[in-house]
CSV table of C-alpha atoms in Angstrom, one decimal:
chain,number,residue,atom,x,y,z
A,1,MET,CA,19.1,-48.7,36.5
A,2,ALA,CA,19.2,-45.0,35.8
A,3,THR,CA,20.3,-42.7,38.7
A,4,ALA,CA,18.3,-39.7,39.9
A,5,SER,CA,20.8,-37.3,38.3
A,6,SER,CA,20.6,-39.1,35.0
A,7,ARG,CA,16.8,-39.0,35.1
A,8,ASN,CA,16.9,-35.2,35.7
A,9,LYS,CA,19.3,-34.8,32.8
A,10,ALA,CA,17.0,-36.7,30.6
A,11,ALA,CA,14.1,-34.5,31.5
A,12,THR,CA,16.0,-31.4,30.5
A,13,ARG,CA,17.4,-32.8,27.3
A,14,PRO,CA,14.6,-34.7,25.7
A,15,THR,CA,16.5,-35.6,22.5
A,16,LEU,CA,18.8,-37.9,24.5
A,17,ARG,CA,18.1,-41.3,26.1
A,18,ARG,CA,20.0,-43.3,28.6
A,19,PRO,CA,22.2,-46.0,26.9
A,20,LEU,CA,19.9,-48.9,26.0
A,21,SER,CA,22.2,-50.9,23.8
A,22,LEU,CA,20.0,-54.0,24.3
A,23,ASP,CA,16.7,-52.3,23.4
A,24,VAL,CA,14.7,-54.2,20.8
A,25,THR,CA,12.2,-52.7,18.4
A,26,PRO,CA,9.6,-55.4,17.8
A,27,LEU,CA,8.1,-56.3,14.5
A,28,ARG,CA,4.4,-55.8,14.9
A,29,LEU,CA,2.1,-58.2,13.0
A,30,ARG,CA,-1.5,-57.6,12.0
A,31,GLY,CA,-4.4,-58.2,14.4
A,32,SER,CA,-3.6,-59.9,17.7
A,33,GLU,CA,-0.6,-61.8,16.5
A,34,PRO,CA,2.4,-61.5,18.9
A,35,ALA,CA,5.3,-59.2,18.2
A,36,LEU,CA,8.4,-60.9,16.9
A,37,ASP,CA,11.9,-59.8,18.0
A,38,ARG,CA,13.8,-58.8,14.9
A,39,ARG,CA,16.7,-57.4,16.9
A,40,VAL,CA,16.7,-53.9,15.5
A,41,LEU,CA,18.4,-51.8,18.1
A,42,GLN,CA,17.9,-48.1,18.6
A,43,PRO,CA,21.0,-45.9,19.4
A,44,PRO,CA,21.3,-44.5,22.9
A,45,TRP,CA,21.4,-40.9,21.5
A,46,ARG,CA,18.5,-41.0,19.1
A,47,SER,CA,15.0,-42.4,19.0
A,48,ALA,CA,13.0,-42.4,15.8
A,49,GLY,CA,9.9,-41.4,17.7
A,50,GLY,CA,11.5,-38.9,20.1
A,51,PRO,CA,11.5,-35.2,19.8
A,52,SER,CA,14.3,-33.4,18.0
A,53,THR,CA,15.4,-29.9,17.7
A,54,ALA,CA,17.5,-30.6,14.6
A,55,PRO,CA,16.2,-29.3,11.3
A,56,SER,CA,14.0,-31.8,9.5
A,57,PRO,CA,15.5,-33.6,6.5
A,58,PRO,CA,13.9,-33.1,3.1
A,59,ALA,CA,10.7,-35.1,2.5
A,60,ARG,CA,12.1,-36.3,-0.8
A,61,SER,CA,13.8,-39.5,-1.6
A,62,LEU,CA,17.4,-39.6,-0.4
A,63,THR,CA,18.5,-42.2,-2.9
A,64,SER,CA,16.4,-41.4,-5.9
A,65,PRO,CA,16.4,-38.3,-8.1
A,66,SER,CA,12.7,-38.5,-8.9
A,67,LEU,CA,9.4,-38.5,-7.0
A,68,GLY,CA,6.1,-40.1,-7.7
A,69,PRO,CA,2.7,-38.6,-6.9
A,70,GLY,CA,2.4,-37.1,-3.5
A,71,GLY,CA,6.2,-37.0,-3.0
A,72,TRP,CA,6.5,-40.8,-3.1
A,73,MET,CA,9.8,-41.7,-4.7
A,74,ARG,CA,9.9,-43.6,-7.9
A,75,ARG,CA,11.9,-46.8,-8.6
A,76,SER,CA,15.5,-46.4,-9.5
A,77,GLU,CA,18.7,-48.4,-9.5
A,78,SER,CA,19.3,-47.5,-5.9
A,79,THR,CA,15.8,-47.5,-4.4
A,80,CYS,CA,12.8,-49.7,-3.8
A,81,THR,CA,9.4,-49.5,-2.3
A,82,VAL,CA,8.8,-52.4,0.1
A,83,ASN,CA,5.2,-53.6,0.4
A,84,ASN,CA,5.1,-56.0,3.3
A,85,SER,CA,1.5,-57.0,2.9
A,86,SER,CA,2.4,-60.2,1.1
A,87,MET,CA,4.6,-61.2,4.0
A,88,GLY,CA,1.9,-61.1,6.5
A,89,LEU,CA,3.0,-57.7,7.9
A,90,ARG,CA,1.1,-54.6,8.4
A,91,ALA,CA,0.2,-53.1,5.0
A,92,THR,CA,2.7,-50.2,5.1
A,93,ARG,CA,5.4,-49.3,2.7
A,94,GLY,CA,9.0,-48.4,3.5
A,95,ARG,CA,11.7,-47.2,1.1
A,96,MET,CA,15.0,-49.1,0.9
A,97,ARG,CA,18.2,-48.9,-0.9
A,98,PRO,CA,20.8,-51.7,-1.0
A,99,ALA,CA,23.9,-50.5,0.5
A,100,THR,CA,27.6,-51.1,0.8
A,101,SER,CA,29.5,-54.0,-0.7
A,102,LEU,CA,27.2,-56.9,-1.6
A,103,PRO,CA,23.8,-55.2,-1.7
A,104,HIS,CA,21.0,-57.4,-0.4
A,105,ILE,CA,17.8,-58.6,-1.9
A,106,ALA,CA,15.3,-56.5,-0.1
A,107,ARG,CA,13.0,-58.1,2.4
A,108,GLY,CA,10.7,-56.6,5.1
A,109,PHE,CA,12.1,-56.2,8.5
A,110,GLY,CA,10.8,-54.8,11.7
A,111,GLY,CA,10.9,-51.6,13.5
A,112,ALA,CA,9.6,-49.5,10.6
A,113,SER,CA,7.0,-46.9,11.3
A,114,PRO,CA,4.1,-46.8,8.9
A,115,LEU,CA,4.5,-44.4,6.0
A,116,PRO,CA,1.7,-42.5,4.4
A,117,LEU,CA,0.5,-44.3,1.3
A,118,PRO,CA,1.1,-42.6,-2.0
A,119,SER,CA,-1.8,-40.9,-3.6
A,120,THR,CA,-1.5,-43.3,-6.6
A,121,PRO,CA,-0.9,-46.9,-5.4
A,122,ARG,CA,2.3,-48.5,-6.7
A,123,GLY,CA,3.3,-52.1,-6.7
A,124,PRO,CA,6.4,-53.3,-5.0
A,125,CYS,CA,9.7,-52.2,-6.6
A,126,LEU,CA,11.7,-54.4,-8.9
A,127,LEU,CA,14.2,-55.5,-6.2
A,128,VAL,CA,11.4,-56.7,-3.9
A,129,ALA,CA,9.4,-58.3,-6.7
A,130,LEU,CA,12.4,-60.3,-7.7
A,131,ARG,CA,13.0,-61.8,-4.2
A,132,PRO,CA,11.7,-65.5,-4.5
A,133,ILE,CA,8.9,-66.4,-2.1
A,134,ASN,CA,10.3,-69.9,-1.8
A,135,LEU,CA,13.9,-68.7,-1.2
A,136,ASP,CA,14.5,-70.6,2.0
A,137,GLN,CA,13.2,-73.9,0.7
A,138,GLU,CA,15.2,-73.7,-2.5
A,139,ARG,CA,18.4,-72.7,-0.6
A,140,GLN,CA,18.0,-75.8,1.6
A,141,ALA,CA,17.5,-78.0,-1.4
A,142,PHE,CA,20.5,-76.6,-3.2
A,143,PHE,CA,22.8,-77.2,-0.2
A,144,GLN,CA,21.5,-80.6,0.4
A,145,SER,CA,22.2,-81.6,-3.2
A,146,ASP,CA,25.9,-80.9,-2.7
A,147,TYR,CA,25.4,-77.8,-4.9
A,148,LYS,CA,24.2,-79.8,-7.9
A,149,TYR,CA,20.5,-78.7,-7.9
A,150,ASP,CA,19.3,-75.7,-9.9
A,151,PRO,CA,16.7,-73.7,-7.8
A,152,GLN,CA,13.2,-73.4,-9.2
A,153,PHE,CA,12.1,-70.0,-7.9
A,154,GLU,CA,8.6,-68.7,-7.4
A,155,TYR,CA,7.6,-65.0,-7.2
A,156,SER,CA,4.6,-63.4,-5.6
A,157,THR,CA,4.3,-60.8,-8.4
A,158,PRO,CA,6.3,-61.8,-11.4
A,159,GLU,CA,7.6,-58.8,-13.4
A,160,PRO,CA,6.5,-58.4,-17.0
A,161,SER,CA,8.8,-60.0,-19.5
A,162,THR,CA,9.6,-56.5,-20.9
A,163,VAL,CA,11.1,-55.5,-17.6
A,164,LEU,CA,13.3,-58.6,-17.3
A,165,GLU,CA,14.2,-58.3,-20.9
A,166,LYS,CA,15.8,-54.9,-20.2
A,167,TYR,CA,18.3,-56.5,-17.8
A,168,ARG,CA,18.8,-59.8,-19.4
A,169,ASP,CA,22.2,-59.2,-21.0
A,170,GLY,CA,25.4,-58.9,-18.9
A,171,SER,CA,28.1,-56.6,-20.4
A,172,ASP,CA,31.7,-57.7,-20.8
A,173,LEU,CA,33.0,-54.2,-21.3
A,174,PHE,CA,34.9,-54.2,-18.0
A,175,LEU,CA,35.3,-57.9,-17.6
A,176,ALA,CA,39.1,-57.9,-17.9
A,177,GLN,CA,39.3,-55.2,-15.3
A,178,ALA,CA,37.0,-57.1,-12.9
A,179,VAL,CA,39.2,-60.2,-13.3
A,180,GLY,CA,42.3,-58.2,-12.9
A,181,ILE,CA,41.1,-56.6,-9.6
A,182,MET,CA,40.2,-60.0,-8.1
A,183,GLU,CA,43.4,-61.7,-9.3
A,184,CYS,CA,45.7,-59.0,-7.7
A,185,ILE,CA,43.9,-59.5,-4.4
A,186,LEU,CA,44.3,-63.3,-4.6
A,187,ARG,CA,48.0,-63.0,-5.4
A,188,LYS,CA,48.5,-60.9,-2.3
A,189,PHE,CA,46.1,-62.5,0.2
A,190,GLY,CA,45.7,-66.0,-1.1
A,191,ASN,CA,41.9,-66.0,-0.9
A,192,TYR,CA,39.0,-63.6,-0.2
A,193,GLU,CA,38.4,-64.9,3.3
A,194,ASN,CA,41.9,-63.9,4.3
A,195,PHE,CA,41.6,-60.6,2.6
A,196,GLU,CA,38.5,-59.8,4.6
A,197,GLU,CA,40.1,-60.8,7.9
A,198,VAL,CA,43.3,-58.9,7.3
A,199,THR,CA,42.0,-55.7,5.8
A,200,GLY,CA,38.5,-55.6,7.4
A,201,GLY,CA,39.6,-56.2,10.9
A,202,SER,CA,37.5,-57.7,13.7
A,203,ILE,CA,33.8,-57.5,14.0
A,204,LEU,CA,32.9,-54.6,16.3
A,205,PRO,CA,30.7,-54.9,19.4
A,206,LYS,CA,27.5,-52.8,19.5
A,207,SER,CA,29.0,-50.1,21.7
A,208,ARG,CA,31.8,-49.4,19.2
A,209,VAL,CA,29.4,-49.4,16.3
A,210,TRP,CA,27.2,-46.8,18.1
A,211,ALA,CA,30.3,-44.7,18.9
A,212,ALA,CA,31.5,-44.9,15.3
A,213,ALA,CA,28.1,-43.9,13.8
A,214,ARG,CA,27.7,-41.0,16.2
A,215,LYS,CA,31.2,-39.8,15.4
A,216,TYR,CA,30.6,-39.9,11.7
A,217,LEU,CA,27.2,-38.1,12.0
A,218,GLN,CA,29.1,-35.3,13.9
A,219,LYS,CA,31.7,-35.1,11.1
A,220,GLU,CA,28.9,-34.5,8.6
A,221,ASN,CA,27.0,-32.2,10.9
A,222,CYS,CA,23.8,-34.3,10.7
A,223,VAL,CA,23.3,-35.6,14.2
A,224,GLY,CA,19.5,-35.7,14.7
A,225,GLU,CA,18.8,-35.9,11.0
A,226,VAL,CA,19.6,-39.6,10.4
A,227,VAL,CA,18.4,-42.3,12.8
A,228,VAL,CA,20.8,-45.2,13.2
A,229,CYS,CA,19.7,-48.7,14.2
A,230,LEU,CA,21.5,-52.0,14.5
A,231,SER,CA,20.2,-55.3,13.3
A,232,GLU,CA,21.2,-59.0,13.0
A,233,GLU,CA,18.6,-59.7,10.3
A,234,LEU,CA,19.9,-57.9,7.2
A,235,LEU,CA,21.2,-59.7,4.2
A,236,SER,CA,23.6,-56.7,3.5
A,237,GLN,CA,26.0,-54.7,5.5
A,238,ALA,CA,23.6,-51.8,5.8
A,239,VAL,CA,20.3,-50.5,4.4
A,240,MET,CA,18.8,-47.1,4.3
A,241,MET,CA,15.0,-46.6,4.8
A,242,VAL,CA,12.8,-43.6,5.1
A,243,GLU,CA,10.4,-44.0,8.1
A,244,SER,CA,7.8,-41.2,8.4
A,245,CYS,CA,10.0,-38.9,6.3
A,246,ARG,CA,13.0,-39.7,8.6
A,247,PRO,CA,16.0,-41.3,7.0
A,248,THR,CA,17.0,-44.3,9.0
A,249,LEU,CA,20.3,-46.2,8.5
A,250,THR,CA,20.2,-49.8,9.8
A,251,ILE,CA,23.6,-51.5,10.1
A,252,ASN,CA,24.2,-55.2,10.1
A,253,LEU,CA,26.1,-56.1,13.3
A,254,SER,CA,27.6,-59.2,11.7
A,255,GLY,CA,29.3,-57.2,8.9
A,256,ALA,CA,30.4,-54.2,11.0
A,257,ARG,CA,34.2,-54.6,10.7
A,258,GLN,CA,36.7,-52.4,12.4
A,259,HIS,CA,38.3,-50.9,9.3
A,260,TRP,CA,35.3,-51.0,6.9
A,261,LEU,CA,32.6,-49.5,9.0
A,262,GLU,CA,33.4,-45.9,8.3
A,263,GLY,CA,33.5,-46.7,4.6
A,264,MET,CA,29.9,-47.9,4.8
A,265,LEU,CA,29.0,-44.6,6.5
A,266,ARG,CA,30.7,-42.6,3.8
A,267,HIS,CA,28.7,-44.6,1.2
A,268,GLU,CA,25.3,-44.2,2.9
A,269,ILE,CA,25.5,-40.8,4.6
A,270,GLY,CA,28.4,-39.0,3.0
A,271,THR,CA,27.2,-39.9,-0.5
A,272,HIS,CA,23.6,-41.0,-0.8
A,273,TYR,CA,22.2,-38.9,2.0
A,274,LEU,CA,24.0,-35.7,1.4
A,275,ARG,CA,23.5,-35.8,-2.4
A,276,GLY,CA,19.8,-36.4,-1.7
A,277,VAL,CA,19.6,-33.4,0.6
A,278,ASN,CA,21.3,-31.3,-2.0
A,279,ASN,CA,19.1,-32.6,-4.7
A,280,SER,CA,16.0,-31.5,-2.8
A,281,LEU,CA,17.2,-27.9,-3.2
A,282,GLN,CA,17.5,-28.0,-7.0
A,283,PRO,CA,15.0,-27.1,-9.7
A,284,TRP,CA,15.4,-30.7,-11.1
A,285,SER,CA,14.4,-32.3,-7.8
A,286,THR,CA,11.2,-33.8,-9.3
A,287,SER,CA,10.8,-36.2,-12.3
A,288,ALA,CA,9.2,-33.3,-14.2
A,289,GLY,CA,12.2,-31.1,-13.4
A,290,ARG,CA,14.6,-33.8,-14.6
A,291,LYS,CA,12.8,-34.0,-17.9
A,292,GLN,CA,12.7,-30.3,-18.2
A,293,TYR,CA,16.5,-30.0,-17.9
A,294,GLY,CA,17.2,-33.1,-19.9
A,295,LEU,CA,19.2,-34.8,-17.2
A,296,LYS,CA,20.9,-38.1,-17.7
A,297,PRO,CA,20.1,-41.0,-15.3
A,298,ALA,CA,21.8,-40.6,-11.9
A,299,ASN,CA,23.4,-44.0,-12.3
A,300,PRO,CA,26.0,-45.2,-12.9
A,301,THR,CA,27.5,-42.1,-11.3
A,302,GLU,CA,25.5,-42.4,-8.1
A,303,GLU,CA,26.5,-45.9,-7.2
A,304,GLY,CA,30.0,-45.6,-8.7
A,305,LEU,CA,30.7,-42.6,-6.5
A,306,ALA,CA,29.2,-44.3,-3.3
A,307,SER,CA,31.3,-47.4,-4.0
A,308,LEU,CA,34.5,-45.4,-4.4
A,309,HIS,CA,33.7,-43.7,-1.1
A,310,SER,CA,33.4,-47.0,0.6
A,311,VAL,CA,37.1,-47.7,0.1
A,312,LEU,CA,38.3,-44.2,-0.3
A,313,LEU,CA,40.4,-43.9,2.9
A,314,ARG,CA,41.4,-47.5,3.3
A,315,LYS,CA,45.1,-48.3,3.2
A,316,GLN,CA,44.3,-51.1,0.7
A,317,PRO,CA,41.3,-49.8,-1.2
A,318,TYR,CA,40.5,-52.9,-3.3
A,319,LEU,CA,37.3,-53.0,-5.3
A,320,TRP,CA,36.6,-56.7,-4.8
A,321,ARG,CA,32.9,-56.8,-4.4
A,322,ALA,CA,32.1,-54.5,-7.3
A,323,ALA,CA,34.4,-56.6,-9.5
A,324,LEU,CA,32.9,-60.0,-8.4
A,325,LEU,CA,29.3,-58.7,-8.9
A,326,TYR,CA,30.3,-57.6,-12.4
A,327,TYR,CA,32.0,-60.9,-13.2
A,328,THR,CA,29.2,-63.1,-11.7
A,329,VAL,CA,26.4,-61.3,-13.7
A,330,TYR,CA,28.3,-61.6,-16.9
A,331,HIS,CA,28.8,-65.4,-16.5
A,332,ALA,CA,25.2,-65.9,-15.3
A,333,THR,CA,24.2,-64.9,-18.8
A,334,ARG,CA,25.8,-68.1,-20.1
A,335,MET,CA,25.4,-70.5,-17.2
A,336,GLY,CA,22.8,-72.1,-15.0
A,337,PHE,CA,22.8,-71.6,-11.2
A,338,SER,CA,24.8,-74.7,-10.1
A,339,GLN,CA,27.4,-74.2,-12.9
A,340,LEU,CA,27.8,-70.5,-12.0
A,341,PHE,CA,28.2,-71.5,-8.3
A,342,SER,CA,31.0,-73.9,-9.2
A,343,HIS,CA,32.6,-71.4,-11.6
A,344,ILE,CA,33.1,-68.6,-9.1
A,345,ALA,CA,34.7,-70.9,-6.5
A,346,GLN,CA,38.0,-69.8,-8.0
A,347,PHE,CA,37.4,-66.5,-6.3
A,348,VAL,CA,35.2,-67.3,-3.3
A,349,GLN,CA,35.5,-70.5,-1.2
A,350,ASP,CA,32.7,-69.9,1.3
A,351,PRO,CA,29.6,-71.5,-0.2
A,352,VAL,CA,27.2,-69.2,1.7
A,353,VAL,CA,28.9,-66.2,0.2
A,354,ARG,CA,28.8,-67.8,-3.3
A,355,TRP,CA,25.1,-68.5,-2.9
A,356,GLU,CA,24.4,-64.8,-2.3
A,357,TYR,CA,26.3,-63.7,-5.4
A,358,CYS,CA,24.7,-66.3,-7.6
A,359,LEU,CA,21.2,-65.5,-6.2
A,360,ARG,CA,21.6,-61.8,-7.1
A,361,ALA,CA,22.8,-62.7,-10.6
A,362,LYS,CA,20.0,-65.2,-11.3
A,363,ARG,CA,17.0,-63.4,-9.6
A,364,GLY,CA,14.0,-63.0,-11.8
A,365,GLN,CA,14.4,-66.4,-13.3
A,366,THR,CA,12.1,-69.3,-12.5
A,367,ASP,CA,14.1,-72.2,-13.8
A,368,THR,CA,17.7,-71.2,-12.9
A,369,SER,CA,19.2,-74.2,-14.8
A,370,GLN,CA,18.8,-72.0,-17.9
A,371,PRO,CA,21.3,-69.3,-18.8
A,372,GLY,CA,20.2,-65.8,-17.9
A,373,CYS,CA,21.0,-62.9,-15.6
A,374,PHE,CA,19.7,-59.8,-13.9
A,375,SER,CA,22.3,-57.3,-14.9
A,376,LYS,CA,21.7,-54.3,-12.6
A,377,ASP,CA,24.6,-55.2,-10.2
A,378,GLN,CA,27.1,-54.3,-12.9
A,379,VAL,CA,26.3,-50.7,-12.2
A,380,TYR,CA,28.8,-50.5,-9.4
A,381,LEU,CA,32.0,-51.3,-11.3
A,382,ASP,CA,30.7,-49.5,-14.3
A,383,GLY,CA,30.2,-46.3,-12.3
A,384,ILE,CA,33.5,-46.7,-10.6
A,385,LEU,CA,35.6,-47.0,-13.7
A,386,ARG,CA,33.8,-44.2,-15.6
A,387,ILE,CA,34.4,-41.8,-12.6
A,388,LEU,CA,38.1,-42.9,-12.4
A,389,ARG,CA,38.5,-42.4,-16.1
A,390,HIS,CA,37.3,-38.8,-15.9
A,391,ARG,CA,38.4,-38.0,-12.3
A,392,ARG,CA,40.8,-35.1,-13.3
A,393,ASN,CA,38.0,-33.3,-15.2
A,394,ILE,CA,35.2,-33.7,-12.7
A,395,ASP,CA,34.4,-31.0,-10.2
A,396,PHE,CA,33.5,-33.3,-7.3
A,397,LYS,CA,32.3,-30.6,-5.0
A,398,MET,CA,29.9,-29.3,-7.7
A,399,LEU,CA,28.9,-32.9,-8.5
A,400,THR,CA,27.8,-33.4,-4.9
A,401,SER,CA,26.2,-30.0,-4.6
A,402,LEU,CA,24.0,-30.6,-7.7
A,403,GLY,CA,22.4,-33.7,-6.1
A,404,LYS,CA,21.4,-36.8,-8.0
A,405,VAL,CA,23.0,-36.0,-11.3
A,406,SER,CA,25.5,-37.7,-13.6
A,407,PHE,CA,29.0,-36.3,-13.7
A,408,GLU,CA,28.3,-35.7,-17.4
A,409,ASP,CA,25.7,-33.0,-16.6
A,410,VAL,CA,27.8,-31.0,-14.1
A,411,GLU,CA,29.1,-28.3,-16.4
A,412,ARG,CA,25.8,-27.4,-18.0
A,413,LEU,CA,23.9,-27.3,-14.7
A,414,ARG,CA,26.4,-25.4,-12.5
A,415,HIS,CA,25.1,-22.0,-13.6
A,416,ILE,CA,21.5,-22.7,-12.8
A,417,ALA,CA,22.0,-24.6,-9.5
A,418,VAL,CA,20.9,-23.4,-6.1
A,419,LEU,CA,24.1,-23.7,-4.1
A,420,ARG,CA,23.5,-21.5,-1.0
A,421,ARG,CA,22.6,-24.3,1.4
A,422,THR,CA,24.2,-27.3,-0.2
A,423,ARG,CA,26.5,-29.6,1.9
A,424,ILE,CA,29.8,-31.3,1.0
A,425,PRO,CA,31.0,-34.4,2.9
A,426,HIS,CA,34.1,-33.8,5.1
A,427,PHE,CA,36.3,-36.2,3.1
A,428,MET,CA,35.7,-34.1,-0.1
A,429,GLN,CA,36.7,-30.7,1.4
A,430,ASP,CA,40.3,-31.0,0.3
A,431,GLN,CA,40.1,-31.6,-3.4
A,432,GLU,CA,43.8,-32.3,-3.8
A,433,LYS,CA,43.8,-35.0,-1.1
A,434,TYR,CA,40.6,-36.4,-2.5
A,435,LEU,CA,42.2,-36.9,-6.0
A,436,GLN,CA,45.2,-38.4,-4.4
A,437,HIS,CA,43.0,-41.1,-2.8
A,438,LEU,CA,41.4,-41.8,-6.2
A,439,ASP,CA,44.8,-42.1,-7.7
A,440,HIS,CA,45.7,-44.6,-5.0
A,441,ILE,CA,42.6,-46.6,-5.8
A,442,VAL,CA,43.7,-46.8,-9.4
A,443,THR,CA,47.2,-47.9,-8.5
A,444,VAL,CA,46.2,-50.5,-5.8
A,445,ASN,CA,43.7,-52.2,-8.2
A,446,GLU,CA,46.3,-52.4,-10.9
A,447,LEU,CA,44.3,-50.1,-13.3
A,448,SER,CA,45.9,-47.5,-15.5
A,449,ASP,CA,44.8,-44.3,-17.1
A,450,ALA,CA,45.9,-45.5,-20.5
A,451,GLN,CA,43.7,-48.5,-20.1
A,452,LEU,CA,40.7,-46.5,-19.0
A,453,ARG,CA,41.1,-44.0,-21.8
A,454,GLU,CA,41.2,-46.9,-24.3
A,455,LEU,CA,38.0,-48.4,-22.8
A,456,LEU,CA,36.2,-45.1,-22.4
A,457,PRO,CA,37.4,-42.6,-25.1
């Protein structure tokens, strides 16, 4: 129970709260239905609904370079609009971006404040629409069949065939590099599970996750701008949402490992959030502006850069997940679900983890016994290798300052950019050290500049 002195302190400093590490933000259902505990925990130093003296973040998307009507962000590789109405939840929309490592298939989760609806209604984004509505039943059937059954997925709002056609072909351009990355890890650690335990470290308790998140926000000078929550319900290690124009990072407690947590924060806050803030200052911050200046798509640069930052300061910065996603998608083009599941056992033993990779690669299909893939997840390794290939010619500070742009557009945009209030992440301040870290990533993953130049002239 709080003491009198602590209550007085709280009264004079309204932005702080007493530590409530066991607080739970309920998921409120429509009508008189009871609230369900989704175990989304608010940090002791920040409340999404509390007052703040910090400057308000931009009202634009933090992970998408373009906006829809009324400031509503448009769909992109790294964003989606979640419409929870089909799940029996209050008909509000949140904005999500799959985060670090193995990105999740978006699903509604609690604690989200309602967002104003866009002036022009939009359907759920691609990542949400491609989450099967019978996922739990088909997962159970698959595991009960001893991994021989090919799931038959159903979708609430099937995407037009033209959309799925766009992502139906998996590329093999970087397949050899993906295999090479995974093989060098297996030679050193024996299996992925051992690699995760040795290099990731132990799962952190809530108190240490809070402390690490707060410390990182201080490093980037954005305490009070980003709300941090903890959850045990996410399918990914983290997810970024925008709630009432407030960026909110929710971290999965089960994936918060000692040596990997800060990499996730560099990915989400140091890359996506800060580039989003900088983008809001530029004349190309809207979709019309991007067309006016002829900008290339933000991806694969955006996700490639964020993925590099996830491993940037690790002693052993292996690119395992980006490599396995790339590999799994490519082989999904030629295999059914159960065959693919068996095939990637050479890299991942844990059947639960294999299910998640296969699910991502086969989403959008109804009959997963047929060959076919959803190729978007190849963007991570694709972006990583393109950036590493050109790393000595990229002005990374300028790339970050310009916002959601491709590294290929940097030189022609630098002279018309608004740079006065842009922000650079702390780990990018020393360009020499930053490049040394990128060189280390190339070496550890047994890549070579000659190889990259041959692949990407």
